[in-house]
Coordinates of C-alpha atoms and ligand atoms in Angstrom, one line a residue:
X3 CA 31.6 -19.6 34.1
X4 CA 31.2 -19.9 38.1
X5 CA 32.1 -16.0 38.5
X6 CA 29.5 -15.3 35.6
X7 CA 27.0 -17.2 37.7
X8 CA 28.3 -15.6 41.3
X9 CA 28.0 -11.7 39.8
X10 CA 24.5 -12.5 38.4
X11 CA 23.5 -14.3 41.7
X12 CA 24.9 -11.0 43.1
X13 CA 23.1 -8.8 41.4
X14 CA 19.7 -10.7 41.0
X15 CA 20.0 -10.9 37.6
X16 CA 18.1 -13.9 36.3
X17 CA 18.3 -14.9 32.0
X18 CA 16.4 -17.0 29.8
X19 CA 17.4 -17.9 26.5
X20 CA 19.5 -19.6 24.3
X21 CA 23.5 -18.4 24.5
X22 CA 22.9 -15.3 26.7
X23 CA 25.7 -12.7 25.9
X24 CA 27.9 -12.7 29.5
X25 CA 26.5 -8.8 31.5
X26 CA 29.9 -6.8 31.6
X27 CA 30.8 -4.8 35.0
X28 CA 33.1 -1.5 33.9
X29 CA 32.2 0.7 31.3
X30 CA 35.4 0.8 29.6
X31 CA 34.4 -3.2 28.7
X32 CA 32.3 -1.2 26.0
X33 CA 35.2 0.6 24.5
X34 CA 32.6 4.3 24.9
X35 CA 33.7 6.9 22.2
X36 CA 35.4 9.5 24.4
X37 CA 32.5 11.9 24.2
X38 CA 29.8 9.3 25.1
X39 CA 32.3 8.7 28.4
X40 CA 32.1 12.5 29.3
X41 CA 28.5 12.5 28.9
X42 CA 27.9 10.0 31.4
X43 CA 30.4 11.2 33.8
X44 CA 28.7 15.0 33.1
X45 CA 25.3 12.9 34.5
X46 CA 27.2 11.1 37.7
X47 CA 27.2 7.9 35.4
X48 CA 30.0 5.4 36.7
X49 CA 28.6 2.3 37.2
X50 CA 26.4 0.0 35.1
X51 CA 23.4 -0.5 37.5
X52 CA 22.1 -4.5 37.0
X53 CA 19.5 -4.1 34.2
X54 CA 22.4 -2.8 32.2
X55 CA 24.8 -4.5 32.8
X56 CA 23.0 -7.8 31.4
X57 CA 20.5 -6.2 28.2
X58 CA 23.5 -3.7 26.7
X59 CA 25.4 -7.1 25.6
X60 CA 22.3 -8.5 24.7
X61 CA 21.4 -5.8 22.1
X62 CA 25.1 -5.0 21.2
X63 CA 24.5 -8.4 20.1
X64 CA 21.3 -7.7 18.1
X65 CA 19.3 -10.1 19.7
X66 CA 15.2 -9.7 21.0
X67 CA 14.5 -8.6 24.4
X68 CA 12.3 -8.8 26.6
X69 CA 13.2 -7.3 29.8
X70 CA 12.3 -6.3 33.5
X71 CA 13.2 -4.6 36.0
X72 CA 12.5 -2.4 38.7
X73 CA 11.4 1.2 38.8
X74 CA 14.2 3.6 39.2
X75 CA 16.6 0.8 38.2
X76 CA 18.4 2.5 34.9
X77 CA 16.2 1.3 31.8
X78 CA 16.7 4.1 30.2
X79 CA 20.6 4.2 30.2
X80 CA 19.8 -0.1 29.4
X81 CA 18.7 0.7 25.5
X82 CA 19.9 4.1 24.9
X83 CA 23.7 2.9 25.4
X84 CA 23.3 0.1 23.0
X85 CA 21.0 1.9 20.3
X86 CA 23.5 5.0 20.1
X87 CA 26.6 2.5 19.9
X88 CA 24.9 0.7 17.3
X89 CA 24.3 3.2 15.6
X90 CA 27.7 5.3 15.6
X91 CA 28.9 1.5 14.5
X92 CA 26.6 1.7 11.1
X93 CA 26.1 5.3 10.7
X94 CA 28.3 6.0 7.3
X95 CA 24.9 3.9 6.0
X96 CA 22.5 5.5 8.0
X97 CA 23.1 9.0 7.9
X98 CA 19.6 11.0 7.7
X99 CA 18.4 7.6 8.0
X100 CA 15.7 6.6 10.4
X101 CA 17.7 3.9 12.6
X102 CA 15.8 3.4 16.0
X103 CA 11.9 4.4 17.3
X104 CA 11.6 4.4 21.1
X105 CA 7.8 3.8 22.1
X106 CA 6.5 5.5 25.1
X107 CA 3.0 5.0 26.3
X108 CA 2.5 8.5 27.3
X109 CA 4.0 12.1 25.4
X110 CA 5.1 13.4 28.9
X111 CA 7.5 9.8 29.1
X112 CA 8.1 10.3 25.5
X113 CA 9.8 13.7 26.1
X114 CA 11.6 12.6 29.3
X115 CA 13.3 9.6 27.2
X116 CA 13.9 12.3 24.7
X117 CA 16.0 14.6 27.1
X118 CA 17.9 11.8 28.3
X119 CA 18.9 10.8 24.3
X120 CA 19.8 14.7 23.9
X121 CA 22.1 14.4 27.1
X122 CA 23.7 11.0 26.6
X123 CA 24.5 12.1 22.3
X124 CA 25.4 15.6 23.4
X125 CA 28.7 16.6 20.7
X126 CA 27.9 13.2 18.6
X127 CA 27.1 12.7 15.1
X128 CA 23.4 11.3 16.1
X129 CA 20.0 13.2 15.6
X130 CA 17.2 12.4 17.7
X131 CA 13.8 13.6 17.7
X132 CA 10.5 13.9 19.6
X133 CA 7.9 13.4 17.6
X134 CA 5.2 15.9 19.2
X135 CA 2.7 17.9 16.7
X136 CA 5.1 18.3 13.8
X137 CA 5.5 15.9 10.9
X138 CA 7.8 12.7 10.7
X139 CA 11.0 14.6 11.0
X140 CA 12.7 13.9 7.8
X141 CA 16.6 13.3 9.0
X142 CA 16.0 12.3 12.8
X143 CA 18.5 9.0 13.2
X144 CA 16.2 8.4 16.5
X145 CA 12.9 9.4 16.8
X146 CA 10.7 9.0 20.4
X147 CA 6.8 9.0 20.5
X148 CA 3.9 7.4 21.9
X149 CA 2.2 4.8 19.3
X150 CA -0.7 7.1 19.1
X151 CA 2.0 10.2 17.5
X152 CA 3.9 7.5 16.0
X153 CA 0.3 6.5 13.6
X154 CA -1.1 9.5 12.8
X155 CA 2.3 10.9 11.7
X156 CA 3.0 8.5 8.9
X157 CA -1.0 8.5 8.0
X158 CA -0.1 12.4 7.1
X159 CA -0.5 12.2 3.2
X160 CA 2.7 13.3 2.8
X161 CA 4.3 10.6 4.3
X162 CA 7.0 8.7 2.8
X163 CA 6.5 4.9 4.0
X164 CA 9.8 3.7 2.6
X165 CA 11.2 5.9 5.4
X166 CA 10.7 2.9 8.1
X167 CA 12.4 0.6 5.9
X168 CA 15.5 1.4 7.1
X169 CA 14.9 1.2 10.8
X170 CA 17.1 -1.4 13.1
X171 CA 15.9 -1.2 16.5
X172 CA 12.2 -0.7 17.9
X173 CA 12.4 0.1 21.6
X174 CA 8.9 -0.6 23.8
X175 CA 9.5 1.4 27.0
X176 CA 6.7 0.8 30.0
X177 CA 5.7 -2.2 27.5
X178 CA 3.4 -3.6 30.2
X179 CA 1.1 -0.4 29.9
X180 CA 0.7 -0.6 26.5
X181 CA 0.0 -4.3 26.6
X182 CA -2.1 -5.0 29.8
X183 CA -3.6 -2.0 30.5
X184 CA -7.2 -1.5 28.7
X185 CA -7.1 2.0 29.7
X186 CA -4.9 2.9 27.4
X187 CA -6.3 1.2 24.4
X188 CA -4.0 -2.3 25.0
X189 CA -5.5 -3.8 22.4
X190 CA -5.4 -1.5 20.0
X191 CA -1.2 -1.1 21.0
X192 CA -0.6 -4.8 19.8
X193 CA -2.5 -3.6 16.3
X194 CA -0.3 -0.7 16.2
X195 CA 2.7 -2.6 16.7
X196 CA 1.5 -5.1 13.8
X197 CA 1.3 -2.6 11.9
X198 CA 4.8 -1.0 12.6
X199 CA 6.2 -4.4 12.2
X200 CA 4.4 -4.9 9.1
X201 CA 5.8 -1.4 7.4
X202 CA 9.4 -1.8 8.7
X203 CA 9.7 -5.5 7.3
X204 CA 13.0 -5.6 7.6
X205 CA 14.7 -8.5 8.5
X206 CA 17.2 -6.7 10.2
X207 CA 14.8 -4.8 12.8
X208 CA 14.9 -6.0 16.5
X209 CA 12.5 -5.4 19.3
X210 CA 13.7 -4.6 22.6
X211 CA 10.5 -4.7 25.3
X212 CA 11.3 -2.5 28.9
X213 CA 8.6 -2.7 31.9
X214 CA 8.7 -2.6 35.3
X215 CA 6.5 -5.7 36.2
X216 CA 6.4 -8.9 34.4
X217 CA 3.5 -9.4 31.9
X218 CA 2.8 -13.0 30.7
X219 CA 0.7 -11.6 28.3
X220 CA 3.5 -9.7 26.5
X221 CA 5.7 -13.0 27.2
X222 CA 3.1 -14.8 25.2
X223 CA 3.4 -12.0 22.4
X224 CA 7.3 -12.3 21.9
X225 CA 7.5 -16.1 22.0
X226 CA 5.0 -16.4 19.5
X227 CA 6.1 -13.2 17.3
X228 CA 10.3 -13.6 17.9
X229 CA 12.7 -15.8 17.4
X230 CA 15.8 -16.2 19.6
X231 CA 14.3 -14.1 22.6
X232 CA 16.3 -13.0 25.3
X233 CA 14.6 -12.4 28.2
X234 CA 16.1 -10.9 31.4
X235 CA 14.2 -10.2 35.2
X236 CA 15.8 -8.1 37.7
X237 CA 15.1 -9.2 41.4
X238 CA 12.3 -11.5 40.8
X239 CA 9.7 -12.1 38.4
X240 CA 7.1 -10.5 40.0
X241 CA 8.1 -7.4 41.2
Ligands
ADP306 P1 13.7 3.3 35.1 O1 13.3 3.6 33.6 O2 14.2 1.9 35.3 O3 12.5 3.6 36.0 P2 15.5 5.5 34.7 O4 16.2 5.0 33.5 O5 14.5 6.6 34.6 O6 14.9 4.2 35.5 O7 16.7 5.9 35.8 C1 16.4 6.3 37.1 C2 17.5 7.3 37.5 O8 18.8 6.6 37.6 C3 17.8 8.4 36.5 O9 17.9 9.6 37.2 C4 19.1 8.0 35.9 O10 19.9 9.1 35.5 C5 19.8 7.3 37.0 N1 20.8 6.3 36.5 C6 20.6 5.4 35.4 N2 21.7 4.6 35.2 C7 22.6 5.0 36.2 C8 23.9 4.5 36.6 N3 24.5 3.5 35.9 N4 24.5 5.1 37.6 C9 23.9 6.0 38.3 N5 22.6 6.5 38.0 C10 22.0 6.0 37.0
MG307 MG1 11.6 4.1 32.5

Protein backbone atom coordinates (compact mmCIF):
# COMPACT_ATOMS: atom_id res chain seq x y z
CA UNK A 1 0.00 0.00 0.00
CA UNK A 2 2.79 2.63 1.04
CA UNK A 3 4.74 2.02 -2.42
CA UNK A 4 1.30 2.45 -4.24
CA UNK A 5 1.03 5.74 -2.40
CA UNK A 6 5.02 6.73 -2.87
CA UNK A 7 4.73 6.06 -6.95
CA UNK A 8 1.48 8.11 -7.21
CA UNK A 9 3.00 10.91 -4.87
CA UNK A 10 5.85 10.46 -7.49
CA UNK A 11 4.10 10.91 -10.31
CA UNK A 12 1.36 13.53 -9.13
CA UNK A 13 -1.20 11.25 -9.66
CA UNK A 14 -4.10 12.08 -7.41
CA UNK A 15 -7.65 9.43 -7.44
CA UNK A 16 -11.01 9.75 -6.25
CA UNK A 17 -13.27 7.08 -5.94
CA UNK A 18 -14.33 4.02 -4.49
CA UNK A 19 -11.69 0.92 -4.79
CA UNK A 20 -9.36 2.65 -7.37
CA UNK A 21 -7.69 -0.14 -9.54
CA UNK A 22 -3.61 0.13 -8.38
CA UNK A 23 -1.68 2.38 -11.85
CA UNK A 24 0.84 -0.33 -13.19
CA UNK A 25 4.55 0.81 -14.12
CA UNK A 26 5.97 -1.72 -17.17
CA UNK A 27 4.02 -2.46 -19.97
CA UNK A 28 4.52 -6.15 -19.87
CA UNK A 29 2.09 -5.80 -16.41
CA UNK A 30 -0.62 -5.67 -19.32
CA UNK A 31 0.31 -8.94 -20.87
CA UNK A 32 0.32 -6.65 -24.77
CA UNK A 33 -0.46 -9.14 -27.74
CA UNK A 34 2.93 -9.31 -29.40
CA UNK A 35 1.82 -7.09 -32.31
CA UNK A 36 0.31 -4.39 -30.07
CA UNK A 37 4.16 -4.45 -28.22
CA UNK A 38 5.78 -3.85 -31.72
CA UNK A 39 3.51 -1.08 -32.53
CA UNK A 40 4.43 0.86 -29.60
CA UNK A 41 8.01 0.17 -29.81
CA UNK A 42 7.62 1.15 -33.91
CA UNK A 43 6.20 4.76 -32.21
CA UNK A 44 9.21 5.08 -29.47
CA UNK A 45 6.50 3.75 -26.84
CA UNK A 46 8.40 2.32 -23.64
CA UNK A 47 7.08 3.74 -20.85
CA UNK A 48 3.55 4.45 -19.54
CA UNK A 49 3.58 8.26 -19.04
CA UNK A 50 1.37 9.11 -15.57
CA UNK A 51 -2.14 9.61 -17.03
CA UNK A 52 -1.74 6.00 -18.18
CA UNK A 53 -0.43 4.40 -15.99
CA UNK A 54 -3.45 5.20 -13.53
CA UNK A 55 -6.89 5.35 -16.22
CA UNK A 56 -5.60 1.93 -18.41
CA UNK A 57 -6.40 -0.19 -15.02
CA UNK A 58 -9.26 1.84 -14.52
CA UNK A 59 -11.07 1.00 -17.81
CA UNK A 60 -9.43 -2.53 -18.07
CA UNK A 61 -11.64 -2.62 -15.23
CA UNK A 62 -14.75 -1.21 -16.85
CA UNK A 63 -15.29 1.44 -14.65
CA UNK A 64 -16.43 5.47 -15.45
CA UNK A 65 -13.84 7.98 -15.84
CA UNK A 66 -13.39 11.11 -15.56
CA UNK A 67 -9.97 12.23 -16.08
CA UNK A 68 -7.32 15.03 -16.38
CA UNK A 69 -4.33 15.73 -17.34
CA UNK A 70 -2.03 17.87 -19.00
CA UNK A 71 -1.51 18.69 -22.60
CA UNK A 72 1.05 16.62 -24.27
CA UNK A 73 0.80 14.19 -21.40
CA UNK A 74 -0.28 10.77 -23.39
CA UNK A 75 -4.26 10.74 -23.32
CA UNK A 76 -4.47 9.36 -26.37
CA UNK A 77 -2.28 6.22 -25.72
CA UNK A 78 -4.55 6.48 -21.88
CA UNK A 79 -8.00 5.07 -23.77
CA UNK A 80 -6.84 3.68 -26.89
CA UNK A 81 -4.64 0.91 -24.97
CA UNK A 82 -7.59 -0.08 -22.95
CA UNK A 83 -10.47 0.16 -25.63
CA UNK A 84 -8.31 -2.00 -28.18
CA UNK A 85 -7.47 -4.67 -25.35
CA UNK A 86 -10.96 -4.70 -24.45
CA UNK A 87 -11.90 -5.30 -27.32
CA UNK A 88 -9.48 -8.08 -28.73
CA UNK A 89 -10.71 -9.65 -25.13
CA UNK A 90 -14.57 -9.80 -26.52
CA UNK A 91 -14.12 -9.67 -30.18
CA UNK A 92 -15.38 -13.44 -31.13
CA UNK A 93 -18.88 -11.33 -30.05
CA UNK A 94 -18.17 -8.26 -31.58
CA UNK A 95 -16.94 -8.86 -34.82
CA UNK A 96 -18.44 -6.25 -37.42
CA UNK A 97 -19.87 -4.99 -34.38
CA UNK A 98 -19.76 -1.35 -33.33
CA UNK A 99 -17.68 -1.68 -29.85
CA UNK A 100 -16.21 1.85 -28.96
CA UNK A 101 -17.13 5.75 -30.35
CA UNK A 102 -14.31 8.25 -29.54
CA UNK A 103 -15.78 11.84 -29.49
CA UNK A 104 -13.66 14.63 -30.66
CA UNK A 105 -14.81 18.28 -30.56
CA UNK A 106 -13.28 19.12 -33.74
CA UNK A 107 -12.91 16.74 -37.38
CA UNK A 108 -9.21 17.89 -37.67
CA UNK A 109 -8.72 16.13 -33.69
CA UNK A 110 -11.04 13.49 -34.86
CA UNK A 111 -8.75 12.43 -37.68
CA UNK A 112 -5.52 12.82 -35.58
CA UNK A 113 -7.08 10.34 -32.90
CA UNK A 114 -7.91 8.32 -35.92
CA UNK A 115 -4.25 7.98 -37.19
CA UNK A 116 -3.05 7.14 -33.95
CA UNK A 117 -5.89 4.06 -33.62
CA UNK A 118 -4.61 2.99 -37.34
CA UNK A 119 -0.93 3.02 -35.91
CA UNK A 120 -1.37 1.42 -32.50
CA UNK A 121 -3.97 -1.73 -34.35
CA UNK A 122 -1.59 -1.90 -37.29
CA UNK A 123 -1.58 -6.14 -38.19
CA UNK A 124 -4.70 -6.61 -35.56
CA UNK A 125 -8.00 -8.07 -36.05
CA UNK A 126 -9.68 -4.43 -35.18
CA UNK A 127 -11.37 -2.00 -37.73
CA UNK A 128 -11.51 1.51 -37.02
CA UNK A 129 -13.06 4.24 -38.75
CA UNK A 130 -13.30 8.05 -39.22
CA UNK A 131 -16.47 9.03 -39.69
CA UNK A 132 -16.00 12.05 -42.16
CA UNK A 133 -18.76 12.67 -45.12
CA UNK A 134 -19.56 9.04 -45.70
CA UNK A 135 -22.26 7.05 -44.01
CA UNK A 136 -22.11 5.11 -40.54
CA UNK A 137 -19.52 2.62 -41.69
CA UNK A 138 -21.32 -0.53 -41.46
CA UNK A 139 -18.42 -3.01 -39.88
CA UNK A 140 -16.06 -0.35 -38.25
CA UNK A 141 -15.33 -2.04 -34.46
CA UNK A 142 -14.21 1.70 -33.56
CA UNK A 143 -15.47 4.54 -35.05
CA UNK A 144 -14.02 8.42 -34.33
CA UNK A 145 -16.03 11.67 -34.97
CA UNK A 146 -17.09 14.86 -33.67
CA UNK A 147 -20.75 14.80 -32.04
CA UNK A 148 -21.91 17.00 -34.89
CA UNK A 149 -20.77 13.82 -37.69
CA UNK A 150 -21.62 11.43 -35.08
CA UNK A 151 -25.85 13.00 -35.32
CA UNK A 152 -26.32 13.62 -38.66
CA UNK A 153 -24.91 10.16 -39.60
CA UNK A 154 -27.44 8.04 -37.85
CA UNK A 155 -30.29 10.79 -38.71
CA UNK A 156 -29.40 9.38 -42.53
CA UNK A 157 -32.73 7.48 -43.24
CA UNK A 158 -30.93 4.64 -43.83
CA UNK A 159 -29.72 4.24 -40.59
CA UNK A 160 -29.93 1.25 -38.65
CA UNK A 161 -30.33 2.45 -34.81
CA UNK A 162 -29.98 -1.08 -33.44
CA UNK A 163 -26.30 -0.63 -34.59
CA UNK A 164 -25.41 1.41 -31.27
CA UNK A 165 -26.84 -1.22 -29.24
CA UNK A 166 -23.91 -3.06 -29.14
CA UNK A 167 -21.42 -0.37 -28.23
CA UNK A 168 -19.15 -0.84 -24.82
CA UNK A 169 -17.09 2.16 -24.44
CA UNK A 170 -17.96 5.94 -25.35
CA UNK A 171 -14.75 7.95 -25.18
CA UNK A 172 -15.08 12.07 -24.62
CA UNK A 173 -11.74 13.42 -25.76
CA UNK A 174 -11.03 17.46 -25.04
CA UNK A 175 -14.49 16.82 -22.90
CA UNK A 176 -13.99 20.33 -21.30
CA UNK A 177 -14.58 21.95 -24.94
CA UNK A 178 -17.53 20.27 -25.50
CA UNK A 179 -18.89 21.03 -22.15
CA UNK A 180 -17.75 24.54 -21.15
CA UNK A 181 -17.19 26.18 -24.09
CA UNK A 182 -20.43 27.99 -25.65
CA UNK A 183 -18.64 28.47 -28.75
CA UNK A 184 -18.91 25.31 -29.73
CA UNK A 185 -22.54 24.71 -28.98
CA UNK A 186 -21.83 23.28 -25.12
CA UNK A 187 -25.09 23.06 -24.52
CA UNK A 188 -26.26 21.52 -27.28
CA UNK A 189 -23.01 18.64 -26.65
CA UNK A 190 -24.69 17.53 -23.26
CA UNK A 191 -28.16 17.04 -25.58
CA UNK A 192 -26.15 15.10 -27.91
CA UNK A 193 -24.69 13.05 -25.46
CA UNK A 194 -28.32 12.30 -23.91
CA UNK A 195 -29.19 11.35 -26.85
CA UNK A 196 -26.26 8.94 -27.54
CA UNK A 197 -26.79 7.60 -24.17
CA UNK A 198 -30.31 7.27 -24.70
CA UNK A 199 -29.91 5.04 -28.12
CA UNK A 200 -26.99 2.91 -26.87
CA UNK A 201 -28.95 1.87 -23.58
CA UNK A 202 -26.97 -0.67 -22.76
CA UNK A 203 -26.12 -1.43 -19.46
CA UNK A 204 -22.89 -2.45 -20.39
CA UNK A 205 -21.67 0.96 -22.02
CA UNK A 206 -19.08 3.01 -20.06
CA UNK A 207 -18.00 6.61 -20.46
CA UNK A 208 -14.53 7.57 -20.27
CA UNK A 209 -14.19 11.69 -20.14
CA UNK A 210 -10.35 13.11 -21.26
CA UNK A 211 -9.57 17.04 -20.86
CA UNK A 212 -6.81 18.98 -20.16
CA UNK A 213 -8.21 21.32 -17.42
CA UNK A 214 -10.66 20.41 -14.82
CA UNK A 215 -14.35 21.33 -15.40
CA UNK A 216 -16.73 21.26 -12.34
CA UNK A 217 -19.34 21.53 -14.62
CA UNK A 218 -18.57 18.17 -16.33
CA UNK A 219 -17.85 16.89 -12.60
CA UNK A 220 -21.37 17.86 -11.78
CA UNK A 221 -22.55 15.93 -15.09
CA UNK A 222 -20.85 12.53 -14.19
CA UNK A 223 -21.72 12.41 -10.46
CA UNK A 224 -25.15 13.01 -11.20
CA UNK A 225 -25.44 10.79 -14.55
CA UNK A 226 -22.74 7.71 -13.32
CA UNK A 227 -22.40 5.49 -10.82
CA UNK A 228 -19.13 4.31 -9.40
CA UNK A 229 -16.96 7.24 -11.03
CA UNK A 230 -13.47 7.15 -11.15
CA UNK A 231 -11.95 10.17 -11.38
CA UNK A 232 -8.15 10.86 -11.84
CA UNK A 233 -6.04 14.58 -12.00
CA UNK A 234 -2.62 14.62 -13.08
CA UNK A 235 -0.43 17.45 -11.36
CA UNK A 236 -3.09 19.45 -9.83
CA UNK A 237 -6.55 20.12 -10.23
CA UNK A 238 -6.35 23.16 -11.92
CA UNK A 239 -3.95 22.98 -14.37
P1 LIG B 1 -2.55 14.69 -24.98
O1 LIG B 1 -3.77 14.12 -25.65
O2 LIG B 1 -2.52 14.39 -23.52
O3 LIG B 1 -2.36 16.15 -25.26
P2 LIG B 1 -1.15 12.96 -26.81
O4 LIG B 1 -1.90 11.72 -26.54
O5 LIG B 1 -1.48 13.69 -28.07
O6 LIG B 1 -1.27 13.96 -25.58
O7 LIG B 1 0.41 12.59 -26.77
C1 LIG B 1 1.40 13.55 -26.97
C2 LIG B 1 2.65 12.89 -27.57
O8 LIG B 1 3.23 11.98 -26.63
C3 LIG B 1 2.35 12.07 -28.82
O9 LIG B 1 3.32 12.37 -29.79
C4 LIG B 1 2.47 10.64 -28.36
O10 LIG B 1 2.89 9.79 -29.38
C5 LIG B 1 3.49 10.74 -27.25
N1 LIG B 1 3.33 9.68 -26.23
C6 LIG B 1 2.17 9.21 -25.71
N2 LIG B 1 2.40 8.25 -24.78
C7 LIG B 1 3.74 8.10 -24.72
C8 LIG B 1 4.61 7.24 -23.94
N3 LIG B 1 4.11 6.38 -23.06
N4 LIG B 1 5.94 7.36 -24.14
C9 LIG B 1 6.45 8.25 -25.04
N5 LIG B 1 5.69 9.07 -25.80
C10 LIG B 1 4.35 9.01 -25.64
MG1 LIG C 1 -5.42 14.86 -26.68
Amino acid sequence: YEKIQHLKKLNRIYTWGEDIPNPFIDFSELKLPEVLIKNLTTFQIKEPTPIQMQSIPILLAKRDLLACAPTGSGKTLAFILPVVLNYLKLKKSFQRRLFAIVLEPTRVLARQTYMNFVKTCHNLPITCAFLDDNRFPEKANIIISSPKRLIFSWNQPDFDKTRLKSLRWLIVDESDRLFDHSDSSGQNFKDQLDAIIHECNGKFLKLAFFSATFSYELEDWCKNKLNDLATICIGSRNS
